[in-house]
Short mmCIF file of C-alpha atoms and ligand atoms in Angstrom, two decimals:
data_model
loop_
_atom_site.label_atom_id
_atom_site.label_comp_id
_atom_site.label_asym_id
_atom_site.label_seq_id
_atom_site.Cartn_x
_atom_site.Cartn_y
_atom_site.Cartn_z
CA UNK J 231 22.04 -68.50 -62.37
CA UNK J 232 25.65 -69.48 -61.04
CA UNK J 233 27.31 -70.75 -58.69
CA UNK J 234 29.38 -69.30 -55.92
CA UNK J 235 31.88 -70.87 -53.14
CA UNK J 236 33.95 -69.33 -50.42
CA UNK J 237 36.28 -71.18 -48.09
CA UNK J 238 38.12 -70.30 -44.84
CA UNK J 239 39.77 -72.80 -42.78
CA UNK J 240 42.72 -74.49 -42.57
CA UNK J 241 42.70 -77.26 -45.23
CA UNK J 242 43.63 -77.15 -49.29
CA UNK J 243 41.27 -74.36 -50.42
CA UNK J 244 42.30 -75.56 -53.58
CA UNK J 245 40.41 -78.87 -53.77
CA UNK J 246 37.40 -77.87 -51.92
CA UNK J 247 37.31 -74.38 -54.10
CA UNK J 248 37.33 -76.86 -57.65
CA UNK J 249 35.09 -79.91 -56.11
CA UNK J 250 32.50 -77.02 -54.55
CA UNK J 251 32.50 -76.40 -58.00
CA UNK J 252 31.76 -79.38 -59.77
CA UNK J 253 28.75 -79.94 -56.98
CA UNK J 254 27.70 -76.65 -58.59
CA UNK J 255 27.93 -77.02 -62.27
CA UNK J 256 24.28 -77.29 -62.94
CA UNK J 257 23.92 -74.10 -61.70
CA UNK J 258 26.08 -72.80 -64.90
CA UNK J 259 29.03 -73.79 -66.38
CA UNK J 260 30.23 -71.24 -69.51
CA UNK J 261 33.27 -70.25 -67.30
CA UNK J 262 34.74 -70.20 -64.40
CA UNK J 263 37.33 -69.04 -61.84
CA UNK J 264 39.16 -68.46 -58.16
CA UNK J 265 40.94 -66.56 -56.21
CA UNK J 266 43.04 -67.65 -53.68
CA UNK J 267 44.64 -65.80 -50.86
CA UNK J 268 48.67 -67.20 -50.47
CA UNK J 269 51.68 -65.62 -49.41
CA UNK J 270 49.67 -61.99 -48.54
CA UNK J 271 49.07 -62.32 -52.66
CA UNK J 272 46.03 -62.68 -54.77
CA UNK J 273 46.29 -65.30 -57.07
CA UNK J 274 43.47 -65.68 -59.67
CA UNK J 275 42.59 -68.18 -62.65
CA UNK J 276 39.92 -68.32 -64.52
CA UNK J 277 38.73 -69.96 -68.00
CA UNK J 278 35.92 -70.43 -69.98
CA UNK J 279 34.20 -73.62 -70.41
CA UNK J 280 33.98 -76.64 -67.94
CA UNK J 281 35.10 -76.63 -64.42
CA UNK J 282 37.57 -79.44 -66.02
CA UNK J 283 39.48 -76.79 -67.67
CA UNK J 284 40.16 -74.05 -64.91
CA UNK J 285 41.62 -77.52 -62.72
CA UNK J 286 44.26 -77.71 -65.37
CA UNK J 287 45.76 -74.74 -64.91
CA UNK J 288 45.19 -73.86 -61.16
CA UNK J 289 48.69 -75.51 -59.90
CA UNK J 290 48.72 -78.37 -57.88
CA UNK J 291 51.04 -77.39 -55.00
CA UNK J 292 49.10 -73.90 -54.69
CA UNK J 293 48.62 -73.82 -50.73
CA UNK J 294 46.03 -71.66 -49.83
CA UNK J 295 43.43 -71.98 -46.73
CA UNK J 296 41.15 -69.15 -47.94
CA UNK J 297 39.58 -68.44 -50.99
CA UNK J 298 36.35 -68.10 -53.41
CA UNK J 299 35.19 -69.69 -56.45
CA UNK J 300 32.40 -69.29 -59.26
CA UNK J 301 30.51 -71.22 -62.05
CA UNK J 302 29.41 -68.47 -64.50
CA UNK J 303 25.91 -68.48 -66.70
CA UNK J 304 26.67 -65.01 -67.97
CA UNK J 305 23.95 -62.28 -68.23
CA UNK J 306 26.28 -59.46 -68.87
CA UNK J 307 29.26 -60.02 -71.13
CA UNK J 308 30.04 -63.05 -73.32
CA UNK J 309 31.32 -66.13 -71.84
CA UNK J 310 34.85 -65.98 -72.11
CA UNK J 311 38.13 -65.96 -69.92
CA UNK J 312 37.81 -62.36 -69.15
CA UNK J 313 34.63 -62.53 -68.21
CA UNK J 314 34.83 -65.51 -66.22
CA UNK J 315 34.57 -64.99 -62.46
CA UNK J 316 35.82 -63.72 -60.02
CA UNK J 317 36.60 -60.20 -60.65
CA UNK J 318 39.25 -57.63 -59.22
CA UNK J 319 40.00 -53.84 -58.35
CA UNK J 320 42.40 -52.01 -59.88
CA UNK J 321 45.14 -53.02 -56.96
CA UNK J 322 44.52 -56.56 -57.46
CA UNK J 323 43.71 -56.57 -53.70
CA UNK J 324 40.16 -57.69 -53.37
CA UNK J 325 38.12 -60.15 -55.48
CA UNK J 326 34.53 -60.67 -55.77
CA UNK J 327 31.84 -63.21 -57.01
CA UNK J 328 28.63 -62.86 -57.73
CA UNK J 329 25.58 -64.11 -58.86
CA UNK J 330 22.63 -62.37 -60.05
CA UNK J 331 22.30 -58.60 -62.23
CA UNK J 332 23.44 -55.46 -60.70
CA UNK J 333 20.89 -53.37 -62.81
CA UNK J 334 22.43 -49.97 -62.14
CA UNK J 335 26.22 -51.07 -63.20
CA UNK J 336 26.30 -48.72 -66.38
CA UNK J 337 25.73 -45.84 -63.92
CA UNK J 338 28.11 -47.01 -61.01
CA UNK J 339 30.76 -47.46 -64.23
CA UNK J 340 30.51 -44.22 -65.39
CA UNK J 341 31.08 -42.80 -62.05
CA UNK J 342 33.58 -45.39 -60.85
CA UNK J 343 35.36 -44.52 -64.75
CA UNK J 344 35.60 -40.54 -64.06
CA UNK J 345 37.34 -41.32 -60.49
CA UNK J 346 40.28 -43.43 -62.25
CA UNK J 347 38.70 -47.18 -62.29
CA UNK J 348 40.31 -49.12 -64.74
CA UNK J 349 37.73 -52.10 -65.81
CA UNK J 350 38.45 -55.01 -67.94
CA UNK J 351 35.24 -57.44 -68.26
CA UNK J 352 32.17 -56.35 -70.29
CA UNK J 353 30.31 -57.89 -66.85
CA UNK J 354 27.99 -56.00 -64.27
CA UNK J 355 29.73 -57.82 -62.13
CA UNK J 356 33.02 -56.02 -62.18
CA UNK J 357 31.33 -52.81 -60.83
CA UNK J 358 31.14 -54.89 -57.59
CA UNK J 359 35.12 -55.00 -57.22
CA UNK J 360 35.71 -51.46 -58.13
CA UNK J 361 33.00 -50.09 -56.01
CA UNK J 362 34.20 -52.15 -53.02
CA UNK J 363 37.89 -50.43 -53.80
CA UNK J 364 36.15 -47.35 -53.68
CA UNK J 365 34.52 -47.24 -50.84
CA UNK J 366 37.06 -49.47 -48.87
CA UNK J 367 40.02 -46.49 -49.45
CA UNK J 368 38.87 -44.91 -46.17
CA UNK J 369 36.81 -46.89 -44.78
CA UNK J 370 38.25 -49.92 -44.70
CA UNK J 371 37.42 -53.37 -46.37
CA UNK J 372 34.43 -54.49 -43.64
CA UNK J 373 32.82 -50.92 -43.72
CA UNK J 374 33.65 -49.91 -47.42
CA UNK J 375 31.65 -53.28 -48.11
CA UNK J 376 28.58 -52.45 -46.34
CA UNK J 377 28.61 -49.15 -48.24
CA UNK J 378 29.30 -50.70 -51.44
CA UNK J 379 26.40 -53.48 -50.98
CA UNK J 380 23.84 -50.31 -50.23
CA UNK J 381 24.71 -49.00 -53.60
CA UNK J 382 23.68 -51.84 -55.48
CA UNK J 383 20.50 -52.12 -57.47
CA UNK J 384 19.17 -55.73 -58.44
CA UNK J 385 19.69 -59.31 -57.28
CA UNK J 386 22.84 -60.57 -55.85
CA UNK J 387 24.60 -63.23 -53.83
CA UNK J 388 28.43 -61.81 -53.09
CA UNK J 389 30.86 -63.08 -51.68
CA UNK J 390 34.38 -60.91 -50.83
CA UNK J 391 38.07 -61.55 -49.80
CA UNK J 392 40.63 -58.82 -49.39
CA UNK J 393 44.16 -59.07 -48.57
CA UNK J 394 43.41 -55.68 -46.25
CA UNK J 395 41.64 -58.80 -44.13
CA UNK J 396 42.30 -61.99 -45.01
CA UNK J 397 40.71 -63.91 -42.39
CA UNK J 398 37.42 -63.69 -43.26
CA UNK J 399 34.93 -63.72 -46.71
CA UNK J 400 32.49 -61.13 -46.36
CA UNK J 401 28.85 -62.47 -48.38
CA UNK J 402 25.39 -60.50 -49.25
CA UNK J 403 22.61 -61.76 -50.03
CA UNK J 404 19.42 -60.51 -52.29
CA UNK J 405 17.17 -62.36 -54.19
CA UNK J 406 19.86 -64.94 -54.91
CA UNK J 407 20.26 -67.66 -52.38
CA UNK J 408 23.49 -68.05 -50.37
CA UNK J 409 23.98 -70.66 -47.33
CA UNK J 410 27.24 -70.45 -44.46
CA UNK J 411 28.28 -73.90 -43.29
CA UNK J 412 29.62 -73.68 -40.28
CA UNK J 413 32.52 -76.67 -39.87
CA UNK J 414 34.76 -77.42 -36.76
CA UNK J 415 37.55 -74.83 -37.25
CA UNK J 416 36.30 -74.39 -41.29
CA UNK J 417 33.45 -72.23 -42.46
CA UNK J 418 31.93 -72.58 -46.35
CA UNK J 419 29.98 -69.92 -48.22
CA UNK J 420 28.06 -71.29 -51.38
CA UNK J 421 25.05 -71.14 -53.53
CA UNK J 422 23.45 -74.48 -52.68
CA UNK J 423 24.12 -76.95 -49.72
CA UNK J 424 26.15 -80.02 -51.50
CA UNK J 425 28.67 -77.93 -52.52
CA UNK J 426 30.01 -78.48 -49.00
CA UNK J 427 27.66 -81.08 -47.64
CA UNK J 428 30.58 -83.53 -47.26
CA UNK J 429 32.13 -80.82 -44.65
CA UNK J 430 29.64 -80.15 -42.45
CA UNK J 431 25.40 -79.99 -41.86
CA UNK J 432 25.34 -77.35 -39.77
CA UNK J 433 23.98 -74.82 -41.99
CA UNK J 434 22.75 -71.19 -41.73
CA UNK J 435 20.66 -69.76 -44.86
CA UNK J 436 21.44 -65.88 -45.41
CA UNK J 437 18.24 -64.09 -45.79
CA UNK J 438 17.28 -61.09 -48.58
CA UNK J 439 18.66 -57.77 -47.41
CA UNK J 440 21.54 -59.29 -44.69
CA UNK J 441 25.22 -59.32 -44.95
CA UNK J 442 27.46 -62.15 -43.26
CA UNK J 443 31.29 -61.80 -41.82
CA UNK J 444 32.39 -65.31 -42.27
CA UNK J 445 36.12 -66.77 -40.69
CA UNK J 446 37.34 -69.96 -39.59
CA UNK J 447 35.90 -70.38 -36.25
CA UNK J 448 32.89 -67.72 -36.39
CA UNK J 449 29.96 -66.01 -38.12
CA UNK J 450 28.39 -62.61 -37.65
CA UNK J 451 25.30 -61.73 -39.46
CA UNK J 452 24.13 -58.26 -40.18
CA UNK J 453 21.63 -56.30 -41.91
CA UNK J 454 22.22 -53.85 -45.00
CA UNK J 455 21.96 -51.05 -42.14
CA UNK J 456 24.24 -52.62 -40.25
CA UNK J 457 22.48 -54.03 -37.33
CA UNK J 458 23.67 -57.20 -35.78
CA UNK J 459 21.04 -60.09 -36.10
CA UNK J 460 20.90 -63.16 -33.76
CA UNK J 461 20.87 -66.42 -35.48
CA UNK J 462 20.99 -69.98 -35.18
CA UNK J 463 22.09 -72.25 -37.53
CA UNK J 464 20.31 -75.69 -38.62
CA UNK J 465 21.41 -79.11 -39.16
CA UNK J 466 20.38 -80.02 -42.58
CA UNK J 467 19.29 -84.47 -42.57
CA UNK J 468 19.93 -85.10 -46.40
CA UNK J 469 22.76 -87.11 -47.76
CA UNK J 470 24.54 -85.78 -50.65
CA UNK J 471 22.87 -87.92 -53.11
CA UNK J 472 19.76 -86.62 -51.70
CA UNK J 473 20.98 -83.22 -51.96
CA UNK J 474 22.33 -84.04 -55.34
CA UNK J 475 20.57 -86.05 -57.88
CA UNK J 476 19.50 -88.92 -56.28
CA UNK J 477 20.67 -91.61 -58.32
CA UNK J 478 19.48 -90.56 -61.44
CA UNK J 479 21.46 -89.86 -64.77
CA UNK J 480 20.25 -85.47 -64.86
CA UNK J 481 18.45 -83.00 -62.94
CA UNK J 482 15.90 -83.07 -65.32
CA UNK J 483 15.19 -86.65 -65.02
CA UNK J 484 15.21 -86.64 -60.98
CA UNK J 485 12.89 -83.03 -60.95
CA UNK J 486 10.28 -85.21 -63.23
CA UNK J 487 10.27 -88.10 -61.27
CA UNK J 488 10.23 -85.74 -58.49
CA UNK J 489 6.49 -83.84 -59.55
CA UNK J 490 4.13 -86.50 -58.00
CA UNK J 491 5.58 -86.01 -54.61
CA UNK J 492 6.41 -82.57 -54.87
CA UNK J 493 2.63 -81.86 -56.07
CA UNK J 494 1.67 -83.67 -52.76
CA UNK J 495 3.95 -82.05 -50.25
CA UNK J 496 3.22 -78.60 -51.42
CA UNK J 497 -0.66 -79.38 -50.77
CA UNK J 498 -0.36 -80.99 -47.40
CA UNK J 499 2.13 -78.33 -46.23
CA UNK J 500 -0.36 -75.70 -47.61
CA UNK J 501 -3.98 -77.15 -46.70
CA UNK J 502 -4.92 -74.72 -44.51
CA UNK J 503 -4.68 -72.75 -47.44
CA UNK J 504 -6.16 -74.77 -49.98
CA UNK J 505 -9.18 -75.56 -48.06
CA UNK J 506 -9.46 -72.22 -46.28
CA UNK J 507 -8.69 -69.61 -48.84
CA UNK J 508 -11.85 -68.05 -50.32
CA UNK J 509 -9.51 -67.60 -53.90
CA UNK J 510 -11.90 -70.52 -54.95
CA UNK J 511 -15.66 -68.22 -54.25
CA UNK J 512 -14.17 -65.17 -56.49
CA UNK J 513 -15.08 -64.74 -59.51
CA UNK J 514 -11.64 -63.34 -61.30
CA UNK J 515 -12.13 -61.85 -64.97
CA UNK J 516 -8.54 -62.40 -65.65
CA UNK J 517 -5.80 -64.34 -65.11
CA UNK J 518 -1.88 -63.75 -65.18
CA UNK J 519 0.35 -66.53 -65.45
CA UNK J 520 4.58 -65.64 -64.85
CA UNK J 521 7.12 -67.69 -65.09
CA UNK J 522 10.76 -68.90 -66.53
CA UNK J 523 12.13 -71.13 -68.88
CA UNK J 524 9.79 -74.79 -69.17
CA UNK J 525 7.42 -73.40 -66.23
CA UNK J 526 6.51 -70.57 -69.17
CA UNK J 527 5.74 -73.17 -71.88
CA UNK J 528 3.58 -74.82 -69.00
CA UNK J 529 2.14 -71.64 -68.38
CA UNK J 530 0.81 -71.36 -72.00
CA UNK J 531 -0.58 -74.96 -71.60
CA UNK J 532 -2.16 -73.16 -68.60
CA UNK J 533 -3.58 -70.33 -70.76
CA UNK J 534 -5.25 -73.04 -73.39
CA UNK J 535 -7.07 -75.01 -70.67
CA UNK J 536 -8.25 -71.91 -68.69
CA UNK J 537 -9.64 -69.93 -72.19
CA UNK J 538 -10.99 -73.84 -73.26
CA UNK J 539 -12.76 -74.67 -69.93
CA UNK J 540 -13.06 -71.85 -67.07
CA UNK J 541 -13.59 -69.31 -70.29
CA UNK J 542 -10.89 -66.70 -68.47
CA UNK J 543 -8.97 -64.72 -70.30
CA UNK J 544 -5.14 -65.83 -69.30
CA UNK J 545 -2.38 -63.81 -70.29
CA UNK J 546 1.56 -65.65 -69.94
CA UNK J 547 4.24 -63.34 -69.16
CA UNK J 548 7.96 -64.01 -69.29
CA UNK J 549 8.97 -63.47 -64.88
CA UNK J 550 11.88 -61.72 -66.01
CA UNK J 551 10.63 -58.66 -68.24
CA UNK J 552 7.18 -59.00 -66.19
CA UNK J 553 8.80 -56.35 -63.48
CA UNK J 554 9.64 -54.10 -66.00
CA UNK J 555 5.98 -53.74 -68.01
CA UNK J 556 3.13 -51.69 -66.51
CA UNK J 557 0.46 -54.73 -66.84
CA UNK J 558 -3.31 -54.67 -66.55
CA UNK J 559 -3.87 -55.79 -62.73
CA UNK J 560 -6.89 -55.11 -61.30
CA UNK J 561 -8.26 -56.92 -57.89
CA UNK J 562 -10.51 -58.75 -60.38
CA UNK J 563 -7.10 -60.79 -61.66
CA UNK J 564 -6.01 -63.92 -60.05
CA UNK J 565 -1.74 -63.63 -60.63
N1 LIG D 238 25.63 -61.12 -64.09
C1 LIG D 238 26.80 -61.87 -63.87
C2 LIG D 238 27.52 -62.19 -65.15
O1 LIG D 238 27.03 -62.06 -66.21
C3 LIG D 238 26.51 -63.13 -63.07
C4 LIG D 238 25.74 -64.11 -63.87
C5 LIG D 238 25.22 -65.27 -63.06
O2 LIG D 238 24.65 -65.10 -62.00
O3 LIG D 238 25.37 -66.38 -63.58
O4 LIG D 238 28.64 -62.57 -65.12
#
């Protein structure tokens, strides 16, 4: 996980790049950078450890109205400066974050390597920027980023800015979330709604597959293929501390207070379901448990009262090598 901003509008991208940020910290914090469009330059900082230390050396008086930002959890690469986000082309024209795994990077390298690419992170992420180059030579920054996006393999959020255009941040979305807030004369690209909740509610959340072409005063949605997609954005109610961690001291602690009523909502949204589904009348001789992190350790507390009780074998698989085994699934095996 990460956490990604973009800004275009006509205020300090500066502050709202770095607070953006710190609204996004718990979605990693080992590094983290931004690039800011001034003067028809790039200027980029980035450092590892807390958002607290990239502030210090991002200059005060740096006046920029456009620009993206990034909270790395690394996958790829230690966490360090150089691998902190966001990454560039050779040119130092275009920048890129991202958050997810682009599983085919070793092969775009190699190709990207033989046609001249210079690349300085150990990230997957890097691939992103030099591909984009690549494919933005002659066809230009908008088209060369469709083309890039198609060549991708895994899960991304991205979000692009290029001197060739720098009035808008061009974003992709799959399999990791991404949201456009849509201000008055402002528009905001991030991972999770607070990060710009003080801004503006009017919200549009970028679906798997589409691609978004984000400026000041407008927002064009597309999908990979490149067909234009109508769309209309919501008004999200929450406040920030809502959308934040409602009064309490961590995440954790709010997410635990939280499991009563989320237990509750997710039934009564899903009764129908519940009440209707005949998963209850089959008699499965298996069952598959997959998940992450504490949802696996509940998983295996899963497995013991399943084997105890319903006597069903229960196997617990880690979500993120499940995809890549070949397991024993028959239509006999409740997932
Ligand atoms: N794979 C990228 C990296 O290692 C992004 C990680 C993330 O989404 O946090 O830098």
């Amino acid at each position: 996980m990460c956490g990604i901003i973009g800004y275009i509008g006509n205020k300090n991208a500066r502050t709202i790049l770095l607070d953006g940020l710190k609204r996004l910290e718990y979605r990693g914090y080992d590094s983290a950078g931004i690039a800011l469009i001034t003067e028809n330059r790039l200027k980029v900082f980035k450092k590892a450890g807390k958002i607290s230390n990239l502030e210090s050396i991002v200059p005060q008086e740096l006046s920029s109205s456009v620009g993206i930002g990034h909270t790395r959890w690394a996958t790829h690469g230690k966490p360090d400066d150089v691998n902190a986000h966001r990454h560039t082309d050779c040119s130092g024209k275009l920048a890129v974050v991202h958050n997810g795994i682009i599983e085919n990077y070793q092969e775009l390298k190699k190709e990207l390597e033989k046609k001249g690419h210079r690349f300085s992170s150990s990230t997957d992420t890097e691939v992103i920027a030099h591909l984009l180059e690549e494919e933005a030579k002659n066809k230009g920054f908008v088209k060369g980023f469709f083309s890039a996006v198609s060549k991708l393999k895994g899960s991304f959020a991205i979000v692009a800015i290029s001197l060739e255009n720098p009035d808008r941040l061009l974003c992709a979305r799959k399999d990791s979330p991404l949201v456009i807030g849509i201000g008055e004369g402002e528009s905001f690209v991030a991972s999770d709604v607070p990060a710009f909740l003080q801004f503006t509610r009017k919200v549009v959340f970028l679906e798997d597959f589409q691609i978004a072409i984000v400026k000041k005063d407008s927002v064009e949605i597309y999908e990979f293929s490149g067909k234009r997609i109508n769309f209309s954005p919501v008004v999200v109610q929450w406040n920030l501390a809502q959308a934040e961690k409602a009064g309490f001291k961590h995440f954790m602690l709010k997410e635990i207070y939280e499991q009563p009523r989320a237990v509750a909502d997710t039934i009564s949204a899903n009764k129908e379901l519940f009440l209707k589904n005949d998963v209850f009348d089959k008699n499965f001789n298996k069952i598959q448990i997959v998940a992450c992190g504490t949802s696996y350790y509940a998983g295996l507390v899963g497995k013991f009262y399943f084997e105890t009780f319903a006597r069903i074998p229960t196997e617990v698989d880690y979500a993120s090598e499940y995809r890549y085994r070949n397991p024993v699934v028959d239509k006999d095996t409740l997932v």
